[in-house]
């Protein structure tokens, strides 16, 4: 797997960016989300710069026939909006707003020797597993109905 | 109220985040979506990148933060949330990001970067839900 080293380099840079920009600090994130309080614009600068850089990378990737260390690009082609993506995003947003952690900063924050990111990440794994159990069950229910 | 962060760190950090996503895409062909990668690492994803690739990326995140502490700055981390709140929020974030197929990185940074309508809708939705949640907890319930 030649892609492992580039993937870890990308992870290191990504984590460095989250730390440098304070996105690992939930108080900073909540300050952005609190538009009725003492609003903190930091997240807007971070997100804006990140989107511009990723858009440039995406534009470049369109000119490549294949990634440098891989056979093909895996880019989601689904453009349909459905209740799952909106419902899922809403649930995620509520959780994000409750404490100010989203997945990247919470995992990155495991390094700082505090218990809170560990507890959050453990609960996040449980939430992910629960979603998988429910979706697998619904798929098999549907298959059972189709068989009947 | 926190001290304002220098825009140099905010914009510089953002460029690193987006640059890392660009690098991952161009070198490996994968979208830098943290929730999906992490689900793959935990072996609770049905689809996604190879396990080794996802694990290399996810392990890189805290390592990058440690290097930043040594070379640039160590961010102050302030978590005021109680234990039950952290658990509830973690469950919601885990469940929601899997149901909605992504989080701030995959939908926000990468999806908006390639103008995906699904990702734009998801980002607007989780931003609105998070802002509403903060408004209710801070200004209505007054916590």
Coordinates of C-alpha atoms in Angstrom, one line a residue:
Chain A
X1 CA 0.0 0.0 0.0
X2 CA 1.9 2.9 -1.3
X3 CA -0.8 5.3 -0.2
X4 CA -0.1 4.9 3.6
X5 CA 2.7 7.4 3.8
X6 CA 0.9 10.2 1.9
X7 CA -2.2 9.5 4.0
X8 CA -0.3 9.9 7.2
X9 CA 1.4 13.0 6.0
X10 CA -2.0 14.5 5.1
X11 CA -3.4 13.5 8.5
X12 CA -0.4 15.2 10.3
X13 CA -0.9 18.4 8.3
X14 CA -4.7 18.3 8.9
X15 CA -4.2 17.8 12.7
X16 CA -1.6 20.6 12.7
X17 CA -4.1 22.9 11.0
X18 CA -6.8 22.1 13.5
X19 CA -4.4 22.8 16.4
X20 CA -2.9 26.0 15.0
X21 CA -6.3 27.5 14.3
X22 CA -7.7 26.6 17.7
X23 CA -10.5 24.4 16.3
X24 CA -9.5 21.9 18.9
X25 CA -10.8 24.2 21.5
X26 CA -14.6 23.8 22.0
X27 CA -14.9 27.2 23.6
X28 CA -13.5 28.8 20.4
X29 CA -16.0 26.8 18.3
X30 CA -18.9 27.7 20.5
X31 CA -17.9 31.3 20.4
X32 CA -18.5 31.2 16.6
X33 CA -21.8 29.4 16.9
X34 CA -23.0 31.8 19.5
X35 CA -24.2 34.6 17.1
X36 CA -26.3 36.2 19.9
X37 CA -23.4 36.5 22.3
X38 CA -19.8 37.8 22.0
X39 CA -19.4 36.4 18.5
X40 CA -15.9 35.0 17.6
X41 CA -15.3 35.0 13.8
X42 CA -12.3 32.6 14.0
X43 CA -14.1 29.5 12.6
X44 CA -15.2 31.6 9.5
X45 CA -11.6 32.4 8.6
X46 CA -10.5 28.8 9.2
X47 CA -13.3 27.3 7.1
X48 CA -13.0 29.9 4.4
X49 CA -9.3 29.3 3.9
X50 CA -9.8 25.5 4.1
X51 CA -12.5 25.5 1.5
X52 CA -10.4 27.6 -0.9
X53 CA -7.4 25.3 -0.5
X54 CA -9.5 22.2 -0.9
X55 CA -11.3 23.6 -4.0
X56 CA -7.9 24.3 -5.6
X57 CA -6.8 20.7 -4.9
X58 CA -10.1 19.4 -6.3
X59 CA -9.6 21.5 -9.5
X60 CA -6.1 20.1 -9.9
X61 CA -7.2 16.5 -9.3
X62 CA -9.7 16.8 -12.2
X63 CA -6.7 17.2 -14.5
X64 CA -5.1 14.0 -13.3
X65 CA -6.1 10.7 -14.8
X66 CA -5.5 8.9 -11.5
X67 CA -4.1 9.9 -8.1
X68 CA -0.3 9.8 -7.7
X69 CA -0.4 6.7 -5.4
X70 CA -3.6 5.1 -6.5
X71 CA -5.6 3.7 -9.3
X72 CA -8.7 6.0 -9.3
X73 CA -10.4 8.8 -7.5
X74 CA -13.2 8.0 -5.0
X75 CA -15.4 11.0 -5.2
X76 CA -19.1 10.7 -4.2
X77 CA -21.3 11.0 -7.3
X78 CA -24.6 11.0 -5.4
X79 CA -26.1 14.5 -5.8
X80 CA -29.6 13.6 -4.5
X81 CA -30.9 15.3 -1.4
X82 CA -32.8 13.0 0.9
X83 CA -34.2 12.9 4.4
X84 CA -31.2 10.9 5.7
X85 CA -28.6 13.4 4.8
X86 CA -30.6 16.3 6.2
X87 CA -31.7 14.4 9.3
X88 CA -28.2 13.2 10.0
X89 CA -26.7 16.6 9.5
X90 CA -29.3 18.1 11.9
X91 CA -28.5 15.5 14.6
X92 CA -24.8 16.1 14.1
X93 CA -25.3 19.8 14.4
X94 CA -27.2 19.5 17.7
X95 CA -24.4 17.4 19.1
X96 CA -21.8 19.8 17.8
X97 CA -23.6 22.8 19.4
X98 CA -24.0 21.1 22.7
X99 CA -20.3 20.9 23.5
X100 CA -18.4 22.3 20.5
X101 CA -16.6 19.1 19.4
X102 CA -16.9 17.7 15.9
X103 CA -15.1 14.5 14.9
X104 CA -11.8 15.9 13.6
X105 CA -11.0 18.2 16.5
X106 CA -12.2 15.6 19.1
X107 CA -9.8 13.0 17.7
X108 CA -7.0 15.5 17.3
X109 CA -7.6 16.7 20.9
X110 CA -6.9 13.2 22.3
X111 CA -3.3 14.2 22.5
X112 CA -3.7 16.9 25.2
X113 CA -4.0 14.7 28.2
X114 CA -7.6 15.7 29.0
X115 CA -10.4 13.2 29.7
X116 CA -13.2 15.1 27.9
X117 CA -12.1 14.3 24.3
X118 CA -11.7 10.6 25.2
X119 CA -15.2 10.4 26.7
X120 CA -16.7 12.3 23.7
X121 CA -14.9 10.1 21.2
X122 CA -16.0 6.9 23.0
X123 CA -19.6 8.1 22.9
X124 CA -19.1 9.0 19.2
X125 CA -18.0 5.4 18.4
X126 CA -21.1 4.1 20.2
X127 CA -23.3 6.5 18.2
X128 CA -21.7 5.4 15.0
X129 CA -22.2 1.7 15.9
X130 CA -25.8 2.3 16.8
X131 CA -26.5 3.9 13.5
X132 CA -25.0 1.0 11.7
X133 CA -27.0 -1.5 13.6
X134 CA -30.2 0.3 12.9
X135 CA -29.5 0.8 9.2
X136 CA -28.4 -2.8 8.8
X137 CA -31.7 -3.9 10.5
X138 CA -33.8 -1.7 8.2
X139 CA -32.0 -3.1 5.1
X140 CA -32.6 -6.7 6.2
X141 CA -36.2 -5.9 7.1
X142 CA -36.7 -4.5 3.6
X143 CA -35.1 -7.6 2.1
X144 CA -37.3 -9.8 4.2
X145 CA -40.4 -7.9 3.0
X146 CA -39.2 -8.2 -0.6
X147 CA -38.8 -12.0 -0.2
X148 CA -42.3 -12.4 1.4
Chain B
X1 CA -14.7 35.4 26.3
X2 CA -11.5 34.1 24.7
X3 CA -8.6 36.3 23.6
X4 CA -9.1 36.8 19.8
X5 CA -6.9 34.4 17.8
X6 CA -4.5 36.0 15.3
X7 CA -6.0 35.8 11.8
X8 CA -2.5 34.5 10.8
X9 CA -3.1 31.3 12.8
X10 CA -6.8 31.1 11.7
X11 CA -6.1 31.5 8.0
X12 CA -2.8 29.6 8.2
X13 CA -4.5 26.7 10.0
X14 CA -7.4 26.7 7.5
X15 CA -4.9 26.5 4.6
X16 CA -3.2 23.6 6.3
X17 CA -6.5 21.8 6.8
X18 CA -7.7 22.4 3.2
X19 CA -4.2 21.8 1.8
X20 CA -4.1 18.4 3.6
X21 CA -7.5 17.5 2.1
X22 CA -6.2 18.5 -1.4
X23 CA -3.0 16.5 -0.8
X24 CA -4.9 13.4 0.3
X25 CA -7.2 13.7 -2.8
X26 CA -4.4 14.2 -5.3
X27 CA -2.1 11.5 -3.8
X28 CA -4.5 8.8 -2.8
X29 CA -7.8 9.7 -4.5
X30 CA -9.7 9.8 -1.2
X31 CA -11.9 12.5 0.3
X32 CA -10.6 13.7 3.7
X33 CA -13.7 13.0 5.7
X34 CA -12.8 12.4 9.3
X35 CA -16.1 10.7 10.4
X36 CA -16.1 8.2 7.6
X37 CA -12.3 7.5 8.0
X38 CA -12.8 7.0 11.7
X39 CA -15.7 4.7 11.2
X40 CA -13.5 2.6 8.9
X41 CA -10.7 2.6 11.5
X42 CA -13.2 1.3 14.1
X43 CA -14.5 -1.3 11.6
X44 CA -18.0 0.1 11.7
X45 CA -18.2 1.3 8.1
X46 CA -19.7 -0.7 5.3
X47 CA -17.8 1.2 2.6
X48 CA -14.9 3.5 2.6
X49 CA -11.1 3.7 2.1
X50 CA -8.8 0.7 2.9
X51 CA -8.3 0.3 6.7
X52 CA -4.6 1.0 6.6
X53 CA -5.0 4.2 4.7
X54 CA -7.8 5.5 7.0
X55 CA -5.8 4.5 10.1
X56 CA -2.7 6.3 8.8
X57 CA -4.7 9.5 8.3
X58 CA -6.5 9.3 11.6
X59 CA -3.3 8.6 13.6
X60 CA -1.8 11.6 11.9
X61 CA -4.3 14.0 13.4
X62 CA -3.1 14.0 17.1
X63 CA 0.5 13.7 15.9
X64 CA 0.1 16.9 13.9
X65 CA -1.3 18.6 17.0
X66 CA 1.6 17.4 19.1
X67 CA 4.1 18.7 16.5
X68 CA 2.2 22.0 16.5
X69 CA 2.5 22.2 20.3
X70 CA 6.3 21.8 20.0
X71 CA 6.9 24.1 17.1
X72 CA 4.2 26.7 16.8
X73 CA 1.7 27.0 19.6
X74 CA -0.2 24.9 22.1
X75 CA -3.9 25.8 22.0
X76 CA -5.7 26.3 25.3
X77 CA -8.5 23.8 25.5
X78 CA -11.5 24.8 27.5
X79 CA -14.3 22.2 27.9
X80 CA -17.0 23.3 30.3
X81 CA -19.5 20.6 29.4
X82 CA -20.5 18.0 32.0
X83 CA -20.0 14.3 31.7
X84 CA -23.6 13.4 30.7
X85 CA -23.5 16.3 28.1
X86 CA -20.3 15.0 26.6
X87 CA -21.8 11.5 26.2
X88 CA -25.1 12.8 24.7
X89 CA -23.2 15.1 22.3
X90 CA -20.8 12.3 21.3
X91 CA -23.7 9.9 20.6
X92 CA -25.5 12.5 18.5
X93 CA -22.4 13.4 16.5
X94 CA -21.5 9.7 15.9
X95 CA -25.1 8.8 14.9
X96 CA -25.7 11.9 12.9
X97 CA -22.4 12.0 10.9
X98 CA -22.9 8.4 9.8
X99 CA -26.6 8.9 8.9
X100 CA -25.7 12.1 7.1
X101 CA -22.6 10.6 5.5
X102 CA -20.1 13.2 6.8
X103 CA -19.1 16.0 9.1
X104 CA -17.4 19.4 9.0
X105 CA -14.4 18.0 7.1
X106 CA -16.1 15.8 4.4
X107 CA -19.1 17.9 3.8
X108 CA -17.8 21.3 4.9
X109 CA -14.2 21.5 3.7
X110 CA -14.2 18.9 0.9
X111 CA -17.8 18.9 -0.3
X112 CA -18.2 22.7 -0.5
X113 CA -14.8 22.8 -2.2
X114 CA -16.2 20.7 -5.0
X115 CA -19.6 22.4 -5.0
X116 CA -21.5 19.2 -4.1
X117 CA -25.2 20.1 -3.6
X118 CA -25.6 17.4 -1.0
X119 CA -22.6 18.7 1.0
X120 CA -23.7 22.3 0.8
X121 CA -27.2 21.3 2.0
X122 CA -25.7 19.2 4.8
X123 CA -23.3 22.0 5.9
X124 CA -26.1 24.6 6.0
X125 CA -28.2 22.1 8.0
X126 CA -25.6 21.2 10.6
X127 CA -24.5 24.9 10.9
X128 CA -28.1 26.0 11.5
X129 CA -28.7 23.2 14.0
X130 CA -25.5 24.0 15.9
X131 CA -26.3 27.7 16.0
X132 CA -29.9 27.0 17.2
X133 CA -28.6 24.6 19.8
X134 CA -26.1 27.2 21.2
X135 CA -28.8 29.8 21.2
X136 CA -31.2 27.7 23.1
X137 CA -28.6 26.4 25.7
X138 CA -27.0 29.8 26.3
X139 CA -29.7 32.3 25.8
X140 CA -33.0 30.5 26.4
X141 CA -32.1 27.9 29.1
X142 CA -29.2 30.2 30.2
X143 CA -26.7 27.4 30.9

